[in-house]
PDB file of C-alpha atoms and ligand atoms in Angstrom:
ATOM      1  CA  MET A   1      -6.250   0.925 -12.571  1.00 98.00           C
ATOM      2  CA  THR A   2      -4.588  -1.476 -14.988  1.00 98.00           C
ATOM      3  CA  ARG A   3      -0.998  -2.691 -14.723  1.00 98.00           C
ATOM      4  CA  GLU A   4      -0.107  -0.657 -17.841  1.00 98.00           C
ATOM      5  CA  ASP A   5      -1.574   2.528 -16.331  1.00 98.00           C
ATOM      6  CA  LEU A   6       0.249   1.966 -13.044  1.00 98.00           C
ATOM      7  CA  ILE A   7       3.581   1.470 -14.797  1.00 98.00           C
ATOM      8  CA  ALA A   8       2.947   4.554 -16.956  1.00 98.00           C
ATOM      9  CA  GLU A   9       2.260   6.640 -13.809  1.00 98.00           C
ATOM     10  CA  ILE A  10       5.473   5.382 -12.198  1.00 98.00           C
ATOM     11  CA  LYS A  11       7.423   6.449 -15.270  1.00 98.00           C
ATOM     12  CA  THR A  12       5.674   9.834 -15.510  1.00 98.00           C
ATOM     13  CA  LYS A  13       6.055  10.693 -11.834  1.00 98.00           C
ATOM     14  CA  LYS A  14       9.501   9.020 -11.627  1.00 98.00           C
ATOM     15  CA  SER A  15       8.281   7.614  -8.358  1.00 98.00           C
ATOM     16  CA  PHE A  16       7.017   4.402  -6.829  1.00 98.00           C
ATOM     17  CA  LEU A  17       6.025   6.049  -3.567  1.00 98.00           C
ATOM     18  CA  CYS A  18       2.803   5.181  -1.771  1.00 98.00           C
ATOM     19  CA  VAL A  19       1.787   7.637   0.953  1.00 98.00           C
ATOM     20  CA  GLY A  20       0.066   5.939   3.873  1.00 98.00           C
ATOM     21  CA  LEU A  21      -2.917   7.835   5.285  1.00 98.00           C
ATOM     22  CA  ASP A  22      -2.857   6.387   8.821  1.00 98.00           C
ATOM     23  CA  SER A  23      -4.578   9.480  10.154  1.00 98.00           C
ATOM     24  CA  ASP A  24      -5.001   9.499  13.916  1.00 97.00           C
ATOM     25  CA  LEU A  25      -6.800  12.304  15.775  1.00 96.00           C
ATOM     26  CA  LYS A  26      -4.296  11.980  18.635  1.00 96.00           C
ATOM     27  CA  ARG A  27      -1.352  12.743  16.348  1.00 97.00           C
ATOM     28  CA  LEU A  28      -2.841  15.629  14.379  1.00 98.00           C
ATOM     29  CA  PRO A  29      -1.329  19.126  14.586  1.00 98.00           C
ATOM     30  CA  LYS A  30      -3.199  20.922  17.382  1.00 97.00           C
ATOM     31  CA  HIS A  31      -4.408  23.805  15.229  1.00 97.00           C
ATOM     32  CA  LEU A  32      -6.428  21.374  13.054  1.00 98.00           C
ATOM     33  CA  LEU A  33      -8.509  20.257  16.034  1.00 97.00           C
ATOM     34  CA  LYS A  34     -10.348  23.581  15.806  1.00 96.00           C
ATOM     35  CA  THR A  35     -11.568  22.805  12.273  1.00 97.00           C
ATOM     36  CA  GLU A  36     -14.943  21.221  11.529  1.00 96.00           C
ATOM     37  CA  ASN A  37     -13.502  17.921  10.303  1.00 97.00           C
ATOM     38  CA  PRO A  38      -9.877  17.622  11.485  1.00 98.00           C
ATOM     39  CA  ILE A  39      -8.986  14.255   9.876  1.00 98.00           C
ATOM     40  CA  LEU A  40     -10.445  15.195   6.503  1.00 98.00           C
ATOM     41  CA  GLU A  41      -8.684  18.571   6.593  1.00 98.00           C
ATOM     42  CA  PHE A  42      -5.419  16.817   7.518  1.00 98.00           C
ATOM     43  CA  ASN A  43      -5.802  14.268   4.708  1.00 98.00           C
ATOM     44  CA  LYS A  44      -6.626  16.949   2.122  1.00 98.00           C
ATOM     45  CA  GLN A  45      -3.577  19.012   3.036  1.00 98.00           C
ATOM     46  CA  ILE A  46      -1.322  15.917   3.045  1.00 98.00           C
ATOM     47  CA  ILE A  47      -2.659  14.883  -0.381  1.00 98.00           C
ATOM     48  CA  GLU A  48      -2.163  18.380  -1.823  1.00 98.00           C
ATOM     49  CA  ALA A  49       1.400  18.495  -0.516  1.00 98.00           C
ATOM     50  CA  THR A  50       2.452  14.999  -1.642  1.00 98.00           C
ATOM     51  CA  LYS A  51       0.529  14.328  -4.866  1.00 98.00           C
ATOM     52  CA  ASP A  52       3.375  15.452  -7.133  1.00 98.00           C
ATOM     53  CA  TYR A  53       5.764  12.933  -5.562  1.00 98.00           C
ATOM     54  CA  CYS A  54       3.754   9.734  -5.271  1.00 98.00           C
ATOM     55  CA  VAL A  55       1.760   7.314  -7.417  1.00 98.00           C
ATOM     56  CA  ALA A  56      -0.382   5.740  -4.706  1.00 99.00           C
ATOM     57  CA  TYR A  57      -2.197   6.409  -1.430  1.00 99.00           C
ATOM     58  CA  LYS A  58      -2.943   3.783   1.189  1.00 98.00           C
ATOM     59  CA  PRO A  59      -5.519   4.674   3.818  1.00 98.00           C
ATOM     60  CA  ASN A  60      -5.267   2.093   6.577  1.00 98.00           C
ATOM     61  CA  ILE A  61      -8.927   1.209   7.150  1.00 98.00           C
ATOM     62  CA  ALA A  62      -8.478   0.639  10.910  1.00 98.00           C
ATOM     63  CA  PHE A  63      -7.845   4.344  11.424  1.00 98.00           C
ATOM     64  CA  TYR A  64     -11.231   5.170   9.864  1.00 98.00           C
ATOM     65  CA  GLU A  65     -13.506   2.337  10.993  1.00 97.00           C
ATOM     66  CA  SER A  66     -12.342   2.926  14.578  1.00 98.00           C
ATOM     67  CA  MET A  67     -14.285   6.235  14.402  1.00 97.00           C
ATOM     68  CA  GLY A  68     -17.571   4.551  13.413  1.00 98.00           C
ATOM     69  CA  PRO A  69     -19.905   6.002  10.751  1.00 98.00           C
ATOM     70  CA  GLU A  70     -18.091   9.360  10.778  1.00 97.00           C
ATOM     71  CA  GLY A  71     -14.807   7.565   9.997  1.00 98.00           C
ATOM     72  CA  TRP A  72     -16.348   5.855   6.950  1.00 98.00           C
ATOM     73  CA  ARG A  73     -17.624   9.259   5.754  1.00 98.00           C
ATOM     74  CA  VAL A  74     -14.152  10.769   6.137  1.00 98.00           C
ATOM     75  CA  LEU A  75     -12.687   7.801   4.274  1.00 98.00           C
ATOM     76  CA  GLU A  76     -15.159   8.252   1.411  1.00 98.00           C
ATOM     77  CA  GLU A  77     -14.464  11.986   1.131  1.00 98.00           C
ATOM     78  CA  THR A  78     -10.720  11.333   1.294  1.00 98.00           C
ATOM     79  CA  ILE A  79     -10.923   8.864  -1.594  1.00 98.00           C
ATOM     80  CA  GLN A  80     -12.978  11.330  -3.610  1.00 98.00           C
ATOM     81  CA  TYR A  81     -10.337  13.992  -2.994  1.00 98.00           C
ATOM     82  CA  ILE A  82      -7.428  11.849  -4.236  1.00 98.00           C
ATOM     83  CA  PRO A  83      -6.580  12.654  -7.895  1.00 98.00           C
ATOM     84  CA  SER A  84      -7.903  10.068 -10.349  1.00 97.00           C
ATOM     85  CA  ASN A  85      -4.448   9.100 -11.626  1.00 98.00           C
ATOM     86  CA  LYS A  86      -3.444   7.687  -8.210  1.00 98.00           C
ATOM     87  CA  PHE A  87      -3.583   4.013  -7.262  1.00 98.00           C
ATOM     88  CA  ILE A  88      -5.653   3.765  -4.070  1.00 98.00           C
ATOM     89  CA  ILE A  89      -5.140   0.858  -1.697  1.00 98.00           C
ATOM     90  CA  ALA A  90      -7.555  -0.165   1.053  1.00 98.00           C
ATOM     91  CA  ASP A  91      -5.227  -1.569   3.687  1.00 98.00           C
ATOM     92  CA  ALA A  92      -7.951  -3.659   5.276  1.00 98.00           C
ATOM     93  CA  LYS A  93      -6.248  -7.071   5.624  1.00 98.00           C
ATOM     94  CA  ARG A  94      -9.483  -8.965   5.130  1.00 98.00           C
ATOM     95  CA  GLY A  95      -9.846 -12.753   4.778  1.00 96.00           C
ATOM     96  CA  ASP A  96     -12.996 -14.881   5.046  1.00 97.00           C
ATOM     97  CA  ILE A  97     -15.039 -17.594   3.313  1.00 98.00           C
ATOM     98  CA  GLY A  98     -16.072 -16.985  -0.294  1.00 97.00           C
ATOM     99  CA  ASN A  99     -19.517 -15.384   0.008  1.00 97.00           C
ATOM    100  CA  THR A 100     -18.220 -13.022   2.705  1.00 98.00           C
ATOM    101  CA  SER A 101     -15.130 -12.177   0.632  1.00 98.00           C
ATOM    102  CA  LYS A 102     -17.470 -11.223  -2.196  1.00 97.00           C
ATOM    103  CA  MET A 103     -19.123  -8.666   0.106  1.00 98.00           C
ATOM    104  CA  TYR A 104     -15.743  -7.266   1.144  1.00 98.00           C
ATOM    105  CA  ALA A 105     -14.857  -6.950  -2.545  1.00 98.00           C
ATOM    106  CA  LYS A 106     -18.135  -5.104  -3.229  1.00 98.00           C
ATOM    107  CA  THR A 107     -17.481  -2.816  -0.260  1.00 98.00           C
ATOM    108  CA  PHE A 108     -14.016  -1.754  -1.311  1.00 98.00           C
ATOM    109  CA  PHE A 109     -14.246  -1.962  -5.125  1.00 98.00           C
ATOM    110  CA  GLU A 110     -17.846  -0.786  -5.724  1.00 97.00           C
ATOM    111  CA  THR A 111     -19.208   1.102  -2.705  1.00 97.00           C
ATOM    112  CA  TYR A 112     -15.800   2.736  -2.279  1.00 96.00           C
ATOM    113  CA  ASN A 113     -13.800   2.985  -5.476  1.00 96.00           C
ATOM    114  CA  PHE A 114     -10.489   1.483  -4.297  1.00 98.00           C
ATOM    115  CA  ASP A 115      -8.062  -0.035  -6.807  1.00 98.00           C
ATOM    116  CA  ALA A 116      -6.772  -2.675  -4.425  1.00 98.00           C
ATOM    117  CA  ILE A 117      -7.345  -4.328  -1.069  1.00 98.00           C
ATOM    118  CA  THR A 118      -4.894  -6.107   1.212  1.00 98.00           C
ATOM    119  CA  VAL A 119      -6.006  -9.674   2.003  1.00 98.00           C
ATOM    120  CA  ALA A 120      -4.703 -12.337   4.398  1.00 98.00           C
ATOM    121  CA  PRO A 121      -4.190 -15.500   2.290  1.00 98.00           C
ATOM    122  CA  TYR A 122      -4.487 -18.130   4.998  1.00 97.00           C
ATOM    123  CA  MET A 123      -8.120 -19.125   4.354  1.00 98.00           C
ATOM    124  CA  GLY A 124      -7.063 -20.205   0.864  1.00 98.00           C
ATOM    125  CA  GLU A 125      -8.381 -20.113  -2.678  1.00 98.00           C
ATOM    126  CA  ASP A 126     -12.126 -19.600  -2.114  1.00 97.00           C
ATOM    127  CA  SER A 127     -11.357 -16.716   0.249  1.00 98.00           C
ATOM    128  CA  VAL A 128      -9.229 -14.897  -2.344  1.00 98.00           C
ATOM    129  CA  THR A 129     -10.753 -15.570  -5.782  1.00 97.00           C
ATOM    130  CA  PRO A 130     -13.991 -13.560  -5.163  1.00 97.00           C
ATOM    131  CA  TYR A 131     -11.882 -10.403  -5.392  1.00 97.00           C
ATOM    132  CA  PHE A 132     -10.959 -11.201  -8.999  1.00 96.00           C
ATOM    133  CA  GLY A 133     -14.397 -10.616 -10.534  1.00 88.00           C
ATOM    134  CA  PHE A 134     -13.834  -6.848 -10.773  1.00 96.00           C
ATOM    135  CA  ASP A 135     -12.269  -5.135 -13.765  1.00 95.00           C
ATOM    136  CA  SER A 136      -8.826  -3.554 -13.169  1.00 97.00           C
ATOM    137  CA  LYS A 137      -8.986  -4.242  -9.426  1.00 98.00           C
ATOM    138  CA  TRP A 138      -6.255  -5.908  -7.394  1.00 98.00           C
ATOM    139  CA  VAL A 139      -5.729  -8.212  -4.435  1.00 98.00           C
ATOM    140  CA  ILE A 140      -2.614  -7.576  -2.374  1.00 98.00           C
ATOM    141  CA  LEU A 141      -1.805 -10.772  -0.468  1.00 98.00           C
ATOM    142  CA  LEU A 142       0.196 -10.692   2.747  1.00 98.00           C
ATOM    143  CA  ALA A 143       3.348 -12.717   2.072  1.00 98.00           C
ATOM    144  CA  ALA A 144       6.195 -11.616   4.373  1.00 98.00           C
ATOM    145  CA  THR A 145       4.971  -8.827   6.630  1.00 98.00           C
ATOM    146  CA  SER A 146       7.207  -6.158   8.158  1.00 96.00           C
ATOM    147  CA  ASN A 147       6.349  -6.750  11.828  1.00 97.00           C
ATOM    148  CA  SER A 148       8.366  -8.918  14.237  1.00 96.00           C
ATOM    149  CA  GLY A 149       5.405 -11.296  14.661  1.00 97.00           C
ATOM    150  CA  GLY A 150       5.624 -12.043  10.953  1.00 95.00           C
ATOM    151  CA  LEU A 151       8.380 -14.477  11.929  1.00 95.00           C
ATOM    152  CA  ASP A 152       5.991 -16.532  14.095  1.00 97.00           C
ATOM    153  CA  PHE A 153       4.399 -18.290  11.100  1.00 97.00           C
ATOM    154  CA  GLN A 154       5.510 -16.897   7.721  1.00 97.00           C
ATOM    155  CA  TYR A 155       9.075 -18.275   7.863  1.00 97.00           C
ATOM    156  CA  LYS A 156       8.143 -21.717   9.206  1.00 97.00           C
ATOM    157  CA  SER A 157       9.157 -24.636   6.979  1.00 97.00           C
ATOM    158  CA  LEU A 158       6.415 -26.867   5.675  1.00 97.00           C
ATOM    159  CA  THR A 159       6.708 -30.614   5.018  1.00 97.00           C
ATOM    160  CA  ASN A 160       7.505 -29.840   1.348  1.00 95.00           C
ATOM    161  CA  GLY A 161      10.580 -27.874   2.515  1.00 96.00           C
ATOM    162  CA  LYS A 162       9.178 -24.479   1.570  1.00 97.00           C
ATOM    163  CA  MET A 163       8.657 -21.660   4.002  1.00 97.00           C
ATOM    164  CA  LEU A 164       5.041 -20.608   4.494  1.00 98.00           C
ATOM    165  CA  PHE A 165       5.469 -17.296   2.646  1.00 98.00           C
ATOM    166  CA  GLU A 166       6.983 -19.188  -0.324  1.00 98.00           C
ATOM    167  CA  GLU A 167       3.991 -21.519  -0.382  1.00 98.00           C
ATOM    168  CA  VAL A 168       1.643 -18.483  -0.349  1.00 98.00           C
ATOM    169  CA  LEU A 169       3.441 -17.108  -3.408  1.00 98.00           C
ATOM    170  CA  GLU A 170       3.546 -20.460  -5.281  1.00 98.00           C
ATOM    171  CA  LYS A 171      -0.053 -21.434  -4.576  1.00 98.00           C
ATOM    172  CA  SER A 172      -1.576 -18.022  -5.303  1.00 98.00           C
ATOM    173  CA  LYS A 173       0.028 -18.033  -8.769  1.00 97.00           C
ATOM    174  CA  GLU A 174      -2.617 -20.648  -9.633  1.00 97.00           C
ATOM    175  CA  TRP A 175      -5.400 -18.149  -8.753  1.00 98.00           C
ATOM    176  CA  GLY A 176      -4.358 -14.980 -10.557  1.00 97.00           C
ATOM    177  CA  ASP A 177      -1.410 -13.281 -12.200  1.00 97.00           C
ATOM    178  CA  SER A 178       0.662 -10.104 -12.329  1.00 98.00           C
ATOM    179  CA  ARG A 179      -2.363  -8.171 -13.618  1.00 98.00           C
ATOM    180  CA  ASN A 180      -4.459  -8.713 -10.491  1.00 98.00           C
ATOM    181  CA  ILE A 181      -2.238  -9.912  -7.613  1.00 98.00           C
ATOM    182  CA  MET A 182       0.397  -7.991  -5.675  1.00 98.00           C
ATOM    183  CA  TYR A 183       2.163  -9.164  -2.535  1.00 98.00           C
ATOM    184  CA  VAL A 184       3.056  -7.437   0.718  1.00 98.00           C
ATOM    185  CA  VAL A 185       6.723  -7.867   1.563  1.00 98.00           C
ATOM    186  CA  GLY A 186       8.036  -5.652   4.353  1.00 98.00           C
ATOM    187  CA  ALA A 187      11.052  -3.404   3.781  1.00 97.00           C
ATOM    188  CA  THR A 188      12.359  -4.956   6.993  1.00 97.00           C
ATOM    189  CA  ARG A 189      12.364  -8.310   5.101  1.00 96.00           C
ATOM    190  CA  ALA A 190      14.670  -7.211   2.266  1.00 95.00           C
ATOM    191  CA  ASP A 191      16.797 -10.313   2.995  1.00 94.00           C
ATOM    192  CA  ILE A 192      14.153 -12.591   1.467  1.00 95.00           C
ATOM    193  CA  LEU A 193      13.272 -10.400  -1.538  1.00 97.00           C
ATOM    194  CA  GLN A 194      15.462 -12.445  -3.884  1.00 97.00           C
ATOM    195  CA  LYS A 195      13.575 -15.595  -2.867  1.00 97.00           C
ATOM    196  CA  VAL A 196      10.307 -13.724  -3.492  1.00 98.00           C
ATOM    197  CA  ARG A 197      11.457 -12.564  -6.932  1.00 98.00           C
ATOM    198  CA  ALA A 198      12.534 -16.127  -7.837  1.00 98.00           C
ATOM    199  CA  ILE A 199       8.890 -17.199  -7.430  1.00 98.00           C
ATOM    200  CA  VAL A 200       7.015 -14.062  -8.595  1.00 98.00           C
ATOM    201  CA  PRO A 201       9.384 -12.188 -10.935  1.00 98.00           C
ATOM    202  CA  ASP A 202       6.694  -9.988 -12.513  1.00 98.00           C
ATOM    203  CA  ASN A 203       4.170  -9.178  -9.787  1.00 98.00           C
ATOM    204  CA  PHE A 204       4.142  -5.823  -8.068  1.00 98.00           C
ATOM    205  CA  LEU A 205       5.160  -5.873  -4.405  1.00 98.00           C
ATOM    206  CA  LEU A 206       3.666  -3.492  -1.857  1.00 98.00           C
ATOM    207  CA  VAL A 207       6.524  -2.741   0.507  1.00 98.00           C
ATOM    208  CA  PRO A 208       5.686  -1.072   3.836  1.00 98.00           C
ATOM    209  CA  GLY A 209       8.347  -0.454   6.477  1.00 96.00           C
ATOM    210  CA  VAL A 210      10.597   2.353   5.267  1.00 96.00           C
ATOM    211  CA  GLY A 211      10.644   5.418   7.526  1.00 92.00           C
ATOM    212  CA  ALA A 212       9.196   4.708  10.971  1.00 93.00           C
ATOM    213  CA  GLN A 213      10.003   0.961  10.855  1.00 96.00           C
ATOM    214  CA  GLY A 214      13.582   1.518   9.670  1.00 94.00           C
ATOM    215  CA  GLY A 215      13.637  -0.539   6.449  1.00 96.00           C
ATOM    216  CA  SER A 216      16.188   0.363   3.772  1.00 97.00           C
ATOM    217  CA  LEU A 217      14.859   1.637   0.438  1.00 98.00           C
ATOM    218  CA  ARG A 218      18.190   0.823  -1.232  1.00 98.00           C
ATOM    219  CA  LYS A 219      18.090  -2.827  -0.102  1.00 98.00           C
ATOM    220  CA  VAL A 220      14.473  -3.146  -1.272  1.00 98.00           C
ATOM    221  CA  VAL A 221      15.408  -1.831  -4.707  1.00 98.00           C
ATOM    222  CA  GLU A 222      18.593  -3.913  -5.018  1.00 98.00           C
ATOM    223  CA  ASN A 223      16.713  -7.125  -4.272  1.00 97.00           C
ATOM    224  CA  GLY A 224      13.190  -6.426  -5.465  1.00 98.00           C
ATOM    225  CA  MET A 225      13.072  -4.092  -8.446  1.00 98.00           C
ATOM    226  CA  ASN A 226      12.261  -5.590 -11.847  1.00 98.00           C
ATOM    227  CA  SER A 227      12.286  -4.142 -15.371  1.00 97.00           C
ATOM    228  CA  ALA A 228       8.800  -2.608 -14.873  1.00 98.00           C
ATOM    229  CA  CYS A 229       9.783  -1.328 -11.401  1.00 98.00           C
ATOM    230  CA  GLY A 230       7.488  -3.857  -9.711  1.00 98.00           C
ATOM    231  CA  LEU A 231       7.500  -1.987  -6.406  1.00 98.00           C
ATOM    232  CA  LEU A 232       5.161   0.304  -4.501  1.00 98.00           C
ATOM    233  CA  VAL A 233       7.017   1.452  -1.405  1.00 98.00           C
ATOM    234  CA  ASN A 234       4.834   2.835   1.384  1.00 98.00           C
ATOM    235  CA  SER A 235       5.684   5.336   4.063  1.00 98.00           C
ATOM    236  CA  SER A 236       2.985   6.525   6.463  1.00 98.00           C
ATOM    237  CA  ARG A 237       4.224   8.043   9.754  1.00 98.00           C
ATOM    238  CA  GLY A 238       7.576   9.094   8.273  1.00 97.00           C
ATOM    239  CA  ILE A 239       5.707  11.456   5.949  1.00 98.00           C
ATOM    240  CA  ILE A 240       2.407  12.442   7.508  1.00 98.00           C
ATOM    241  CA  TYR A 241       3.726  13.005  11.039  1.00 98.00           C
ATOM    242  CA  ALA A 242       7.123  14.456  10.123  1.00 98.00           C
ATOM    243  CA  ASP A 243       6.021  17.765  11.657  1.00 98.00           C
ATOM    244  CA  ASP A 244       3.160  18.701  13.960  1.00 97.00           C
ATOM    245  CA  SER A 245       3.192  22.460  13.546  1.00 97.00           C
ATOM    246  CA  GLU A 246       1.232  24.616  11.110  1.00 97.00           C
ATOM    247  CA  ARG A 247       3.932  23.616   8.561  1.00 98.00           C
ATOM    248  CA  PHE A 248       3.006  19.908   8.735  1.00 98.00           C
ATOM    249  CA  ALA A 249       1.854  19.646   5.125  1.00 98.00           C
ATOM    250  CA  GLU A 250       4.853  21.498   3.743  1.00 98.00           C
ATOM    251  CA  VAL A 251       7.216  19.201   5.700  1.00 98.00           C
ATOM    252  CA  ALA A 252       5.256  16.110   4.564  1.00 98.00           C
ATOM    253  CA  GLY A 253       5.728  17.321   0.991  1.00 98.00           C
ATOM    254  CA  GLU A 254       9.470  17.715   1.602  1.00 98.00           C
ATOM    255  CA  LYS A 255       9.730  14.174   3.010  1.00 98.00           C
ATOM    256  CA  ALA A 256       7.775  12.759   0.060  1.00 98.00           C
ATOM    257  CA  LYS A 257      10.000  14.682  -2.348  1.00 98.00           C
ATOM    258  CA  GLU A 258      13.158  13.298  -0.695  1.00 98.00           C
ATOM    259  CA  LEU A 259      11.888   9.750  -1.213  1.00 98.00           C
ATOM    260  CA  GLN A 260      10.772  10.518  -4.781  1.00 98.00           C
ATOM    261  CA  GLN A 261      14.201  11.859  -5.682  1.00 98.00           C
ATOM    262  CA  GLU A 262      15.900   8.766  -4.273  1.00 98.00           C
ATOM    263  CA  MET A 263      13.408   6.634  -6.220  1.00 98.00           C
ATOM    264  CA  GLU A 264      14.035   8.573  -9.437  1.00 98.00           C
ATOM    265  CA  ASN A 265      17.750   7.794  -9.123  1.00 98.00           C
ATOM    266  CA  TYR A 266      17.008   4.076  -8.683  1.00 98.00           C
ATOM    267  CA  LEU A 267      14.583   4.019 -11.616  1.00 98.00           C
ATOM    268  CA  LYS A 268      17.364   5.445 -13.778  1.00 98.00           C
ATOM    269  CA  GLU A 269      20.063   3.182 -12.300  1.00 98.00           C
ATOM    270  CA  TYR A 270      17.918   0.111 -13.042  1.00 97.00           C
ATOM    271  CA  SER A 271      16.924   1.389 -16.523  1.00 97.00           C
ATOM    272  CA  VAL A 272      13.191   1.478 -15.778  1.00 97.00           C
ATOM    273  CA  ILE A 273      13.117   5.060 -17.096  1.00 98.00           C
TER     274      ILE A 273
HETATM  275  O1  LIG B 301       3.560  -5.988   6.706  1.00 60.49           O
HETATM  276  C1  LIG B 301       2.932  -4.934   6.821  1.00 60.49           C
HETATM  277  C2  LIG B 301       1.697  -4.740   6.260  1.00 60.49           C
HETATM  278  C3  LIG B 301       1.095  -3.528   6.393  1.00 60.49           C
HETATM  279  N1  LIG B 301       1.682  -2.522   7.077  1.00 60.49           N
HETATM  280  C4  LIG B 301       0.977  -1.229   7.146  1.00 60.49           C
HETATM  281  O2  LIG B 301       1.742  -0.250   6.427  1.00 60.49           O
HETATM  282  C5  LIG B 301       1.747   0.972   7.132  1.00 60.49           C
HETATM  283  C6  LIG B 301       3.149   1.284   7.602  1.00 60.49           C
HETATM  284  O3  LIG B 301       3.176   2.499   8.325  1.00 60.49           O
HETATM  285  P1  LIG B 301       4.536   3.248   8.762  1.00 60.49           P
HETATM  286  O4  LIG B 301       4.037   4.364   9.617  1.00 60.49           O
HETATM  287  O5  LIG B 301       5.209   3.714   7.512  1.00 60.49           O
HETATM  288  O6  LIG B 301       5.346   2.269   9.521  1.00 60.49           O
HETATM  289  C7  LIG B 301       0.731   0.809   8.257  1.00 60.49           C
HETATM  290  O7  LIG B 301      -0.541   1.180   7.781  1.00 60.49           O
HETATM  291  C8  LIG B 301       0.761  -0.675   8.543  1.00 60.49           C
HETATM  292  O8  LIG B 301      -0.447  -1.151   9.090  1.00 60.49           O
HETATM  293  C9  LIG B 301       2.910  -2.710   7.631  1.00 60.49           C
HETATM  294  O9  LIG B 301       3.499  -1.809   8.268  1.00 60.49           O
HETATM  295  N2  LIG B 301       3.508  -3.920   7.481  1.00 60.49           N
END
């Protein structure tokens, strides 16, 4: 999906919500365990219930590859089920030398038709640029992650006075642009969003950490929204596990709608729509 198409979808749906498909057999509503393919059934019902309120889906690859070949089949069928106007992110957090990165890119962009893949930037330029040889596909670089361990390295000052996440942003601008690079900045890191925007004013940011991790959507918007929106805000557990009864999909839809309505207000307040 191109940047123009993504922005158009955000304006049409009045939403910048990404629904995270972190689907775990142990957390599924019990009645689904009787079905032939519980995770796929769960994903389909979640997608049906939330598709009117979001612009993106983000299956976290760990939840699928942990199930072996069957998990990869479920992932493939899930992607095929997602409507074609949605931006689909492989949250795979890959990172390796160039020829291996090329194979990861083929896996997620060709074998599976994802729009974007999350990538750890710390192996540098040759580990990231192989992802750019694919039309309308995106790399989402980890910049300031939402977890507490993100503080162990990402905020450390380098000899040039910059923090590591700032150096990731500065350096990666030499490799690509706002048409093929996004950055992960956790909602729990809203305090540094203005610093992020000073370096990458135009790039989209993938923002996980609202809902289960307690990040504030308002603070993310106040510090991170730009004139094209520039944000994809993810919620996984807060939506997909909001209810574990036979009403789980309906409740997931309600949670997604609540976030969409809050987002619509912000898009209007910040004159994006
Ligand atoms: O910094 C990061 C990067 C990725 N994630 C992923 O996003 C979702 C968040 O799930 P919630 O249930 O909404 O907390 C999950 O797949 C993480 O692996 C992140 O949380 N933080």
